[in-house]
XYZ file of N, CA and C in Angstrom:
801
model
N -0.666 21.258 -8.315
C -1.973 21.193 -7.669
C -3.078 21.488 -8.681
N -2.863 22.515 -9.515
C -3.866 22.890 -10.505
C -4.157 21.737 -11.441
N -3.090 21.000 -11.798
C -3.262 19.883 -12.721
C -4.096 18.775 -12.112
N -3.920 18.543 -10.789
C -4.673 17.478 -10.132
C -6.159 17.795 -10.057
N -6.511 19.113 -10.179
C -7.903 19.510 -10.143
C -8.492 19.670 -11.532
N -7.687 19.486 -12.573
C -8.158 19.615 -13.941
C -9.209 18.554 -14.232
N -10.389 19.017 -14.691
C -11.503 18.092 -14.916
C -11.162 17.057 -15.972
N -10.321 17.415 -16.935
C -10.020 16.510 -18.037
C -8.979 15.455 -17.687
N -8.112 15.713 -16.702
C -7.005 14.787 -16.456
C -6.848 14.343 -15.003
N -7.671 14.882 -14.069
C -7.530 14.506 -12.661
C -7.835 13.027 -12.486
N -6.893 12.299 -11.890
C -7.045 10.851 -11.743
C -8.270 10.497 -10.904
N -8.566 11.285 -9.875
C -9.673 10.954 -8.978
C -11.032 11.087 -9.654
N -11.077 11.750 -10.814
C -12.342 11.906 -11.524
C -12.621 10.765 -12.504
N -11.602 9.990 -12.833
C -11.799 8.941 -13.840
C -12.832 7.881 -13.435
N -12.943 7.486 -12.156
C -14.030 6.560 -11.808
C -15.415 7.128 -12.123
N -15.593 8.445 -11.934
C -16.872 9.075 -12.266
C -17.057 9.184 -13.779
N -15.966 9.494 -14.471
C -16.038 9.537 -15.931
C -16.373 8.161 -16.496
N -15.919 7.114 -15.804
C -16.240 5.755 -16.230
C -17.737 5.475 -16.169
N -18.408 6.003 -15.128
C -19.856 5.830 -15.007
C -20.565 6.500 -16.180
N -20.165 7.735 -16.495
C -20.782 8.472 -17.601
C -20.517 7.785 -18.933
N -19.291 7.328 -19.127
C -18.915 6.664 -20.382
C -19.699 5.373 -20.554
N -19.800 4.608 -19.490
C -20.560 3.357 -19.556
C -22.026 3.637 -19.905
N -22.572 4.685 -19.301
C -23.983 5.006 -19.513
C -24.286 5.446 -20.939
N -23.283 5.958 -21.636
C -23.510 6.516 -22.978
C -22.938 5.652 -24.100
N -22.394 4.479 -23.767
C -21.832 3.591 -24.787
C -22.489 2.211 -24.648
N -23.483 2.003 -25.472
C -24.333 0.815 -25.351
C -23.577 -0.498 -25.562
N -22.469 -0.485 -26.300
C -21.768 -1.744 -26.566
C -21.217 -2.382 -25.286
N -21.119 -1.587 -24.209
C -20.629 -2.121 -22.940
C -21.740 -2.756 -22.104
N -22.970 -2.423 -22.367
C -24.077 -2.865 -21.519
C -24.210 -4.378 -21.421
N -24.089 -5.133 -22.527
C -24.235 -6.598 -22.408
C -23.244 -7.235 -21.435
N -22.060 -6.631 -21.286
C -21.061 -7.187 -20.376
C -21.543 -7.137 -18.932
N -22.316 -6.101 -18.613
C -22.866 -6.012 -17.265
C -24.140 -6.840 -17.127
N -24.978 -6.837 -18.176
C -26.237 -7.587 -18.115
C -25.998 -9.064 -17.858
N -24.906 -9.587 -18.414
C -24.603 -11.008 -18.229
C -24.316 -11.337 -16.768
N -23.912 -10.316 -15.997
C -23.572 -10.527 -14.585
C -24.615 -9.924 -13.649
N -25.679 -9.329 -14.205
C -26.607 -8.537 -13.405
C -27.261 -9.338 -12.287
N -27.847 -10.495 -12.611
C -28.574 -11.273 -11.607
C -27.653 -11.774 -10.502
N -26.497 -12.414 -10.852
C -25.607 -12.830 -9.745
C -25.091 -11.673 -8.923
N -24.872 -10.504 -9.552
C -24.400 -9.330 -8.809
C -25.430 -8.919 -7.766
N -26.678 -8.773 -8.197
C -27.729 -8.304 -7.300
C -27.973 -9.306 -6.176
N -28.084 -10.586 -6.526
C -28.366 -11.605 -5.517
C -27.246 -11.720 -4.497
N -26.009 -11.785 -5.001
C -24.863 -11.939 -4.106
C -24.705 -10.730 -3.196
N -24.752 -9.527 -3.771
C -24.562 -8.300 -2.985
C -25.663 -8.144 -1.940
N -26.914 -8.348 -2.362
C -28.036 -8.197 -1.431
C -27.914 -9.180 -0.271
N -27.607 -10.425 -0.579
C -27.494 -11.453 0.456
C -26.411 -11.102 1.474
N -25.250 -10.697 0.995
C -24.127 -10.389 1.885
C -24.438 -9.187 2.764
N -24.935 -8.103 2.168
C -25.173 -6.883 2.936
C -26.319 -7.047 3.931
N -27.374 -7.763 3.553
C -28.485 -7.998 4.480
C -27.999 -8.779 5.698
N -27.218 -9.813 5.457
C -26.684 -10.602 6.573
C -25.812 -9.761 7.499
N -24.928 -8.960 6.897
C -24.011 -8.152 7.708
C -24.750 -7.115 8.540
N -25.723 -6.429 7.933
C -26.433 -5.391 8.683
C -27.366 -5.992 9.734
N -27.895 -7.171 9.467
C -28.774 -7.814 10.438
C -28.019 -8.309 11.662
N -26.837 -8.881 11.436
C -26.148 -9.593 12.517
C -24.890 -8.905 13.054
N -24.343 -7.951 12.319
C -23.082 -7.352 12.792
C -23.142 -5.841 13.026
N -24.114 -5.161 12.430
C -24.124 -3.691 12.530
C -24.326 -3.219 13.967
N -25.410 -3.670 14.619
C -25.708 -3.204 15.982
C -24.598 -3.565 16.965
N -24.085 -4.804 16.956
C -22.979 -5.123 17.876
C -21.742 -4.246 17.662
N -21.439 -3.962 16.395
C -20.263 -3.129 16.128
C -20.499 -1.680 16.544
N -21.714 -1.180 16.327
C -22.035 0.185 16.779
C -21.945 0.273 18.289
N -22.452 -0.753 18.976
C -22.395 -0.767 20.449
C -20.956 -0.716 20.937
N -20.081 -1.461 20.255
C -18.667 -1.450 20.640
C -18.028 -0.099 20.334
N -18.326 0.455 19.158
C -17.751 1.735 18.770
C -18.229 2.872 19.659
N -19.464 2.765 20.189
C -20.031 3.820 21.020
C -19.215 4.043 22.289
N -18.508 3.006 22.717
C -17.655 3.141 23.906
C -16.587 4.204 23.664
N -16.079 4.289 22.427
C -14.993 5.209 22.104
C -15.469 6.481 21.395
N -16.574 6.375 20.666
C -16.950 7.481 19.779
C -18.254 8.176 20.134
N -19.084 7.574 20.943
C -20.366 8.189 21.265
C -21.319 8.151 20.080
N -21.922 9.295 19.774
C -22.950 9.357 18.732
C -22.422 9.060 17.326
N -21.176 9.378 17.076
C -20.620 9.151 15.728
C -20.431 7.666 15.429
N -20.666 6.816 16.418
C -20.504 5.375 16.222
C -21.448 4.847 15.147
N -22.628 5.468 14.996
C -23.575 5.011 13.970
C -22.990 5.175 12.570
N -22.272 6.278 12.361
C -21.659 6.535 11.049
C -20.468 5.618 10.832
N -19.575 5.570 11.818
C -18.387 4.715 11.688
C -18.781 3.250 11.552
N -19.822 2.846 12.278
C -20.284 1.465 12.185
C -20.796 1.127 10.795
N -21.489 2.088 10.179
C -21.986 1.872 8.818
C -20.832 1.685 7.851
N -19.804 2.545 7.957
C -18.634 2.417 7.083
C -17.899 1.099 7.334
N -17.871 0.694 8.588
C -17.196 -0.556 8.928
C -17.907 -1.738 8.271
N -19.228 -1.781 8.368
C -19.992 -2.878 7.780
C -19.927 -2.816 6.255
N -20.019 -1.607 5.701
C -19.926 -1.468 4.244
C -18.560 -1.927 3.740
N -17.522 -1.601 4.496
C -16.177 -2.046 4.124
C -16.043 -3.554 4.172
N -16.601 -4.147 5.208
C -16.582 -5.609 5.327
C -17.357 -6.246 4.178
N -18.527 -5.660 3.877
C -19.341 -6.194 2.781
C -18.640 -6.079 1.446
N -18.006 -4.917 1.208
C -17.290 -4.709 -0.058
C -16.161 -5.712 -0.207
N -15.457 -5.979 0.889
C -14.339 -6.930 0.838
C -14.834 -8.339 0.523
N -15.924 -8.744 1.188
C -16.449 -10.096 0.973
C -17.001 -10.254 -0.436
N -17.821 -9.286 -0.869
C -18.434 -9.361 -2.199
C -17.375 -9.329 -3.281
N -16.402 -8.415 -3.144
C -15.347 -8.303 -4.154
C -14.543 -9.593 -4.244
N -14.197 -10.155 -3.076
C -13.395 -11.381 -3.072
C -14.146 -12.522 -3.751
N -15.427 -12.684 -3.405
C -16.221 -13.760 -3.993
C -16.482 -13.529 -5.474
N -16.868 -12.303 -5.794
C -17.275 -12.037 -7.172
C -16.076 -12.028 -8.113
N -14.984 -11.395 -7.687
C -13.802 -11.360 -8.544
C -13.233 -12.767 -8.726
N -13.321 -13.584 -7.683
C -12.755 -14.926 -7.775
C -13.519 -15.807 -8.752
N -14.840 -15.628 -8.820
C -15.642 -16.573 -9.593
C -16.313 -16.000 -10.843
N -16.472 -14.674 -10.916
C -17.290 -14.149 -11.992
C -16.643 -13.062 -12.856
N -15.922 -12.115 -12.240
C -15.841 -10.817 -12.882
C -14.534 -10.459 -13.580
N -13.413 -11.081 -13.241
C -12.144 -10.582 -13.774
C -12.099 -10.645 -15.302
N -12.590 -11.716 -15.883
C -12.610 -11.818 -17.348
C -13.460 -10.706 -17.960
N -14.562 -10.373 -17.292
C -15.421 -9.292 -17.766
C -14.711 -7.946 -17.687
N -13.965 -7.728 -16.609
C -13.223 -6.474 -16.462
C -12.160 -6.331 -17.545
N -11.514 -7.431 -17.907
C -10.535 -7.407 -18.994
C -11.216 -7.001 -20.297
N -12.386 -7.592 -20.574
C -13.123 -7.261 -21.800
C -13.537 -5.791 -21.806
N -13.995 -5.293 -20.669
C -14.388 -3.885 -20.569
C -13.192 -2.984 -20.839
N -12.083 -3.265 -20.171
C -10.875 -2.452 -20.313
C -10.400 -2.431 -21.769
N -10.324 -3.612 -22.379
C -9.835 -3.714 -23.758
C -10.794 -3.049 -24.737
N -12.108 -3.227 -24.522
C -13.102 -2.646 -25.426
C -13.032 -1.121 -25.419
N -12.844 -0.540 -24.254
C -12.738 0.924 -24.164
C -11.477 1.410 -24.869
N -10.361 0.713 -24.678
C -9.127 1.096 -25.358
C -9.293 1.046 -26.874
N -9.927 -0.007 -27.386
C -10.152 -0.133 -28.824
C -11.037 1.009 -29.309
N -12.088 1.293 -28.562
C -13.013 2.354 -28.953
C -12.360 3.725 -28.945
N -11.344 3.882 -28.094
C -10.631 5.158 -28.001
C -9.445 5.234 -28.958
N -9.322 4.245 -29.849
C -8.296 4.300 -30.884
C -6.987 3.633 -30.548
N -6.974 2.747 -29.554
C -5.739 2.073 -29.156
C -5.831 0.560 -29.378
N -6.440 0.192 -30.497
C -6.570 -1.222 -30.835
C -5.233 -1.913 -31.004
N -4.223 -1.159 -31.496
C -2.890 -1.745 -31.683
C -2.315 -2.243 -30.369
N -2.552 -1.494 -29.312
C -2.058 -1.884 -27.994
C -2.744 -3.169 -27.535
N -4.033 -3.277 -27.776
C -4.789 -4.457 -27.355
C -4.343 -5.701 -28.116
N -3.969 -5.540 -29.384
C -3.567 -6.694 -30.203
C -2.264 -7.320 -29.729
N -1.546 -6.674 -28.838
C -0.331 -7.280 -28.293
C -0.664 -8.436 -27.357
N -1.938 -8.540 -26.949
C -2.305 -9.554 -25.963
C -3.519 -10.394 -26.343
N -4.227 -9.996 -27.417
C -5.402 -10.764 -27.795
C -5.738 -10.539 -29.262
N -6.497 -11.461 -29.823
C -6.949 -11.342 -31.207
C -8.018 -10.253 -31.275
N -7.927 -9.426 -32.311
C -8.915 -8.375 -32.528
C -9.453 -8.524 -33.948
N -10.703 -8.933 -34.067
C -11.291 -9.163 -35.377
C -11.581 -7.823 -36.069
N -11.380 -7.764 -37.390
C -11.596 -6.494 -38.109
C -13.060 -6.110 -38.221
N -13.960 -7.093 -38.086
C -15.379 -6.801 -38.248
C -16.178 -7.330 -37.061
N -17.319 -6.683 -36.829
C -18.203 -7.085 -35.744
C -19.292 -6.051 -35.575
N -20.426 -6.461 -35.014
C -21.534 -5.527 -34.829
C -21.174 -4.398 -33.874
N -20.283 -4.675 -32.931
C -19.821 -3.641 -32.014
C -18.413 -3.987 -31.544
N -17.857 -3.122 -30.743
C -16.465 -3.287 -30.283
C -16.292 -4.593 -29.512
N -17.223 -4.903 -28.631
C -17.092 -6.105 -27.798
C -17.034 -7.363 -28.656
N -17.840 -7.404 -29.708
C -17.863 -8.585 -30.574
C -16.597 -8.714 -31.413
N -15.813 -7.666 -31.496
C -14.543 -7.732 -32.217
C -13.425 -8.320 -31.361
N -13.676 -8.415 -30.057
C -12.646 -8.940 -29.162
C -12.554 -10.455 -29.293
N -11.374 -10.940 -29.652
C -11.143 -12.381 -29.728
C -10.545 -12.897 -28.440
N -10.087 -14.125 -28.477
C -9.501 -14.733 -27.294
C -8.122 -14.150 -27.009
N -7.784 -13.990 -25.740
C -6.434 -13.520 -25.389
C -5.365 -14.498 -25.873
N -4.271 -13.971 -26.368
C -3.148 -14.801 -26.794
C -2.128 -14.962 -25.669
N -2.276 -14.162 -24.623
C -1.426 -14.250 -23.438
C -2.333 -14.223 -22.213
N -1.755 -14.445 -21.052
C -2.531 -14.362 -19.820
C -3.149 -12.984 -19.680
N -4.457 -12.933 -19.476
C -5.168 -11.664 -19.383
C -5.795 -11.523 -18.002
N -5.295 -10.574 -17.233
C -5.790 -10.345 -15.875
C -5.997 -8.856 -15.685
N -7.184 -8.472 -15.231
C -7.415 -7.045 -14.956
C -6.648 -6.624 -13.713
N -6.833 -7.366 -12.635
C -6.085 -7.111 -11.401
C -5.804 -8.457 -10.743
N -4.570 -8.745 -10.415
C -4.244 -10.070 -9.863
C -4.785 -10.237 -8.452
N -5.067 -11.475 -8.098
C -5.474 -11.759 -6.718
C -4.303 -11.444 -5.794
N -4.569 -10.656 -4.764
C -3.514 -10.248 -3.846
C -3.933 -10.560 -2.417
N -3.350 -11.618 -1.854
C -3.635 -11.961 -0.466
C -3.171 -10.838 0.461
N -2.043 -10.213 0.089
C -1.515 -9.119 0.911
C -2.513 -7.967 0.982
N -3.143 -7.649 -0.153
C -4.107 -6.551 -0.175
C -5.311 -6.860 0.705
N -5.780 -8.115 0.662
C -6.923 -8.503 1.483
C -6.574 -8.449 2.961
N -5.386 -8.954 3.295
C -4.944 -8.929 4.700
C -4.815 -7.488 5.192
N -4.213 -6.624 4.358
C -4.060 -5.226 4.742
C -5.416 -4.550 4.915
N -6.367 -4.898 4.035
C -7.710 -4.341 4.143
C -8.327 -4.700 5.491
N -8.212 -5.963 5.879
C -8.762 -6.425 7.154
C -8.048 -5.746 8.320
N -6.727 -5.617 8.212
C -5.942 -4.983 9.283
C -6.321 -3.512 9.448
N -6.611 -2.852 8.305
C -6.925 -1.418 8.340
C -8.357 -1.128 8.777
N -9.234 -2.125 8.726
C -10.635 -1.905 9.112
C -10.790 -1.283 10.505
N -9.981 -1.697 11.506
C -10.125 -1.086 12.838
C -9.854 0.427 12.868
N -9.273 0.980 11.808
C -9.089 2.434 11.771
C -10.425 3.162 11.901
N -11.500 2.475 11.484
C -12.822 3.076 11.603
C -13.226 3.303 13.060
N -12.467 2.705 13.987
C -12.713 2.924 15.410
C -12.264 4.313 15.848
N -11.334 4.897 15.116
C -10.798 6.208 15.479
C -11.838 7.277 15.176
N -12.202 8.101 16.143
C -13.215 9.134 15.912
C -12.786 10.123 14.825
N -13.716 10.539 13.994
C -13.586 11.576 12.969
C -12.579 11.207 11.882
N -11.297 11.097 12.243
C -10.249 10.890 11.228
C -10.124 9.443 10.779
N -10.744 8.521 11.511
C -10.546 7.103 11.215
C -11.010 6.683 9.838
N -12.226 7.107 9.441
C -12.777 6.707 8.143
C -11.938 7.259 6.983
N -11.606 8.576 6.972
C -10.746 9.080 5.889
C -9.397 8.379 5.822
N -8.812 8.079 6.988
C -7.521 7.381 7.002
C -7.655 5.994 6.380
N -8.736 5.292 6.725
C -8.973 3.957 6.175
C -9.110 4.018 4.653
N -9.872 4.981 4.160
C -10.097 5.097 2.716
C -8.811 5.435 1.977
N -8.029 6.360 2.508
C -6.797 6.787 1.835
C -5.745 5.682 1.831
N -5.555 5.021 2.961
C -4.544 3.965 3.035
C -4.920 2.765 2.174
N -6.213 2.451 2.130
C -6.668 1.360 1.268
C -6.538 1.748 -0.195
N -6.870 3.013 -0.507
C -6.725 3.507 -1.875
C -5.283 3.535 -2.336
N -4.374 3.789 -1.393
C -2.938 3.800 -1.718
C -2.498 2.452 -2.265
N -2.976 1.384 -1.656
C -2.580 0.045 -2.084
C -3.371 -0.418 -3.301
N -4.671 -0.078 -3.341
C -5.549 -0.604 -4.391
C -5.412 0.133 -5.721
N -5.067 1.425 -5.678
C -5.039 2.229 -6.895
C -4.231 1.638 -8.037
N -2.964 1.276 -7.823
C -2.143 0.740 -8.923
C -2.676 -0.546 -9.535
N -3.430 -1.335 -8.765
C -3.959 -2.591 -9.293
C -4.931 -2.359 -10.454
N -5.547 -1.184 -10.498
C -6.488 -0.886 -11.570
C -5.792 -0.659 -12.908
N -4.468 -0.528 -12.894
C -3.730 -0.398 -14.146
C -2.854 -1.613 -14.426
N -3.119 -2.704 -13.734
C -2.348 -3.927 -13.965
C -2.484 -4.379 -15.416
N -3.711 -4.353 -15.931
C -3.948 -4.764 -17.318
C -3.208 -3.853 -18.291
N -3.154 -2.572 -17.997
C -2.444 -1.609 -18.842
C -0.955 -1.937 -18.903
N -0.354 -2.184 -17.751
C 1.062 -2.553 -17.726
C 1.297 -3.882 -18.436
N 0.318 -4.771 -18.328
C 0.416 -6.070 -19.001
C 0.432 -5.886 -20.514
N -0.426 -5.022 -21.022
C -0.476 -4.752 -22.465
C 0.814 -4.091 -22.955
N 1.393 -3.247 -22.113
C 2.643 -2.579 -22.480
C 3.857 -3.484 -22.303
N 3.654 -4.631 -21.644
C 4.753 -5.555 -21.348
C 5.852 -4.863 -20.551
N 5.417 -4.116 -19.545
C 6.356 -3.357 -18.714
C 7.012 -4.285 -17.687
N 8.349 -4.311 -17.624
C 9.038 -5.135 -16.618
C 8.687 -4.689 -15.201
N 8.843 -5.594 -14.257
C 8.441 -5.329 -12.875
C 9.106 -4.080 -12.307
N 10.403 -3.926 -12.548
C 11.135 -2.789 -12.001
C 10.607 -1.473 -12.576
N 10.357 -1.463 -13.879
C 9.852 -0.257 -14.533
C 8.419 0.037 -14.092
N 7.641 -1.041 -13.872
C 6.272 -0.860 -13.407
C 6.253 -0.183 -12.037
N 7.129 -0.640 -11.153
C 7.208 -0.038 -9.824
C 7.614 1.428 -9.896
N 8.505 1.739 -10.820
C 8.953 3.122 -10.973
C 7.811 4.007 -11.473
N 7.055 3.509 -12.435
C 5.917 4.285 -12.953
C 4.865 4.504 -11.868
N 4.629 3.477 -11.065
C 3.664 3.616 -9.971
C 4.173 4.641 -8.964
N 5.462 4.594 -8.663
C 6.037 5.538 -7.700
C 5.879 6.975 -8.197
N 6.088 7.183 -9.489
C 5.981 8.523 -10.046
C 4.550 9.066 -10.010
N 3.571 8.141 -10.062
C 2.168 8.574 -10.089
C 1.430 8.132 -8.824
N 2.150 7.893 -7.739
C 1.520 7.318 -6.550
C 0.373 8.175 -6.022
N 0.527 9.494 -6.034
C -0.542 10.366 -5.558
C -1.787 10.200 -6.421
N -1.592 10.098 -7.731
C -2.723 9.932 -8.647
C -3.390 8.574 -8.444
N -2.575 7.526 -8.277
C -3.135 6.198 -8.052
C -3.881 6.130 -6.721
N -3.370 6.827 -5.707
C -4.043 6.839 -4.408
C -5.399 7.507 -4.509
N -5.464 8.644 -5.202
C -6.737 9.347 -5.345
C -7.727 8.514 -6.160
N -7.235 7.862 -7.221
C -8.100 6.997 -8.026
C -8.621 5.838 -7.187
N -7.714 5.171 -6.456
C -8.100 4.024 -5.652
C -9.057 4.387 -4.531
N -8.893 5.580 -3.945
C -9.773 6.018 -2.860
C -11.192 6.231 -3.363
N -11.327 6.911 -4.503
C -12.657 7.145 -5.072
C -13.291 5.820 -5.506
N -12.473 4.937 -6.111
C -12.981 3.633 -6.535
C -13.521 2.852 -5.336
N -12.812 2.917 -4.201
C -13.262 2.217 -2.996
C -14.556 2.825 -2.469
N -14.653 4.148 -2.468
C -15.880 4.812 -2.012
C -17.090 4.331 -2.808
N -16.912 4.230 -4.121
C -18.012 3.769 -4.971
C -18.380 2.319 -4.664
N -17.369 1.503 -4.375
C -17.625 0.090 -4.100
C -18.251 -0.130 -2.723
N -18.260 0.905 -1.893
C -18.905 0.797 -0.589
C -20.412 1.028 -0.672
N -20.898 1.399 -1.848
C -22.337 1.612 -2.023
C -23.022 0.246 -2.095
N -23.911 -0.059 -1.155
C -24.549 -1.385 -1.141
C -25.276 -1.680 -2.440
N -25.319 -2.930 -2.818
C -25.988 -3.460 -4.006
C -25.264 -3.069 -5.291
N -24.829 -1.798 -5.393
C -24.214 -1.316 -6.620
C -22.691 -1.452 -6.640
N -22.121 -2.083 -5.621
C -20.663 -2.132 -5.501
C -19.999 -2.783 -6.709
N -20.564 -3.879 -7.210
C -19.954 -4.557 -8.345
C -20.218 -3.828 -9.660
N -21.350 -3.132 -9.728
C -21.600 -2.279 -10.904
C -20.525 -1.205 -10.987
N -20.213 -0.587 -9.844
C -19.192 0.447 -9.824
C -17.792 -0.124 -10.044
N -17.590 -1.387 -9.679
C -16.313 -2.024 -9.986
C -16.121 -2.080 -11.499
N -17.201 -2.385 -12.228
C -17.122 -2.461 -13.681
C -16.950 -1.076 -14.311
N -17.689 -0.082 -13.811
C -17.532 1.264 -14.374
C -16.171 1.855 -14.019
N -15.606 1.419 -12.887
C -14.255 1.871 -12.541
C -13.237 1.327 -13.538
N -13.475 0.095 -14.031
C -12.602 -0.456 -15.075
C -12.678 0.389 -16.341
N -13.868 0.929 -16.630
C -14.019 1.852 -17.766
C -13.176 3.098 -17.519
N -13.292 3.659 -16.313
C -12.507 4.846 -15.979
C -11.021 4.592 -16.032
N -10.601 3.403 -15.587
C -9.192 3.031 -15.644
C -8.684 2.996 -17.084
N -9.518 2.443 -17.980
C -9.141 2.375 -19.398
C -9.087 3.767 -20.020
N -9.998 4.650 -19.623
C -9.978 6.024 -20.130
C -8.705 6.744 -19.690
N -8.287 6.496 -18.456
C -7.038 7.085 -17.965
C -5.855 6.529 -18.750
N -5.852 5.208 -18.960
C -4.776 4.592 -19.748
C -4.751 5.162 -21.162
N -5.919 5.403 -21.742
C -6.005 5.981 -23.082
C -5.390 7.372 -23.109
N -5.667 8.150 -22.079
C -5.092 9.498 -22.009
C -3.569 9.441 -21.869
N -3.079 8.504 -21.049
C -1.631 8.346 -20.905
C -0.988 7.939 -22.230
N -1.671 7.074 -22.981
C -1.171 6.660 -24.291
C -1.151 7.829 -25.266
N -2.167 8.664 -25.208
C -2.200 9.842 -26.086
C -1.037 10.774 -25.777
N -0.773 10.964 -24.496
C 0.352 11.827 -24.099
C 1.677 11.208 -24.540
N 1.781 9.884 -24.372
C 3.016 9.197 -24.767
C 3.249 9.348 -26.266
N 2.169 9.252 -27.049
C 2.284 9.418 -28.498
C 2.739 10.815 -28.871
N 2.219 11.824 -28.174
C 2.629 13.201 -28.455
C 4.103 13.420 -28.118
N 4.546 12.834 -26.987
C 5.948 12.970 -26.595
C 6.874 12.315 -27.613
N 6.485 11.142 -28.110
C 7.304 10.447 -29.098
C 7.379 11.240 -30.404
N 6.288 11.884 -30.775
C 6.291 12.715 -31.981
C 7.246 13.891 -31.834
N 7.280 14.492 -30.645
C 8.154 15.636 -30.421
C 9.624 15.235 -30.419
N 9.887 13.989 -30.021
C 11.276 13.532 -29.961
C 11.821 13.137 -31.322
N 10.932 12.881 -32.289
C 11.393 12.487 -33.618
C 12.172 13.632 -34.259
N 13.350 13.345 -34.835
C 14.140 14.403 -35.465
C 13.393 14.998 -36.654
N 13.492 16.279 -36.779
C 12.818 16.967 -37.883
C 13.436 16.556 -39.217
N 12.607 16.279 -40.225
C 13.090 15.905 -41.562
C 13.480 17.166 -42.311
N 14.737 17.269 -42.763
C 15.173 18.491 -43.462
C 14.350 18.722 -44.726
N 13.980 19.975 -44.939
C 13.185 20.335 -46.102
C 14.046 20.305 -47.362
N 13.495 19.743 -48.421
C 14.224 19.617 -49.679
C 14.260 20.974 -50.367
N 15.478 21.345 -50.816
C 15.655 22.628 -51.470
C 16.211 22.390 -52.867
N 15.459 22.767 -53.898
C 15.861 22.548 -55.276
C 17.194 23.220 -55.598
N 17.394 24.428 -55.043
C 18.615 25.182 -55.367
C 19.842 24.501 -54.775
N 19.681 23.967 -53.530
C 20.821 23.278 -52.906
C 21.135 22.009 -53.653
N 20.090 21.297 -54.135
C 20.306 20.061 -54.889
C 21.031 20.326 -56.187
N 20.751 21.475 -56.780
C 21.410 21.823 -58.041
C 22.871 22.161 -57.751
């Protein structure tokens, strides 16, 4: 429990650390600026439509079961619907390649360029980290399109109808499924087989659930949902970097000690 609350390694804090890291590392800014106008226009259009035409009817329906709390649950319901629509549209047409670049750039900046070179060209020179990124040599996907995840998201939306506990249940169950997808690119770089990938996810399922839940909460913020999707990719890469650092330390400890040379024994 103490480890899960550790500020330096708690998985649920990495989405927030991603926001801070993005804000203080200028080489990442152009990746977002290139998507800024479509992000704002698309998000604003979707959320305005949903709140104009679906919020009041859904609150009226929820009020039958929840009374006054229907205003809160209705807001979460509409925000969830908006996040699902915006994410589906934006990820399908605009953002996945950008998320891959963000993830890889952070890994390179954190000293894991060797890992990135297993999947893409990395130029030795460039004005910044992003400009050093070459074309992928293998299929590069930050998170694969998952029809099952979208269907489950839609199925879980009615949980918001449940008074008090409904919203937390919706966030946790959605985070349970979504969390591991944020490390898809990491497993891809490691070339982890499917069976081993499932085992690693199972071992860290609580951490992935907490990460995915916080990531979803951030994406429910109107207008800024896609910005937070990008900063969450930064946080995901920072977590992967920490896991790589730990893996390196473990491998060093497993290496057999080299016997010290003794002049007298040699004689």
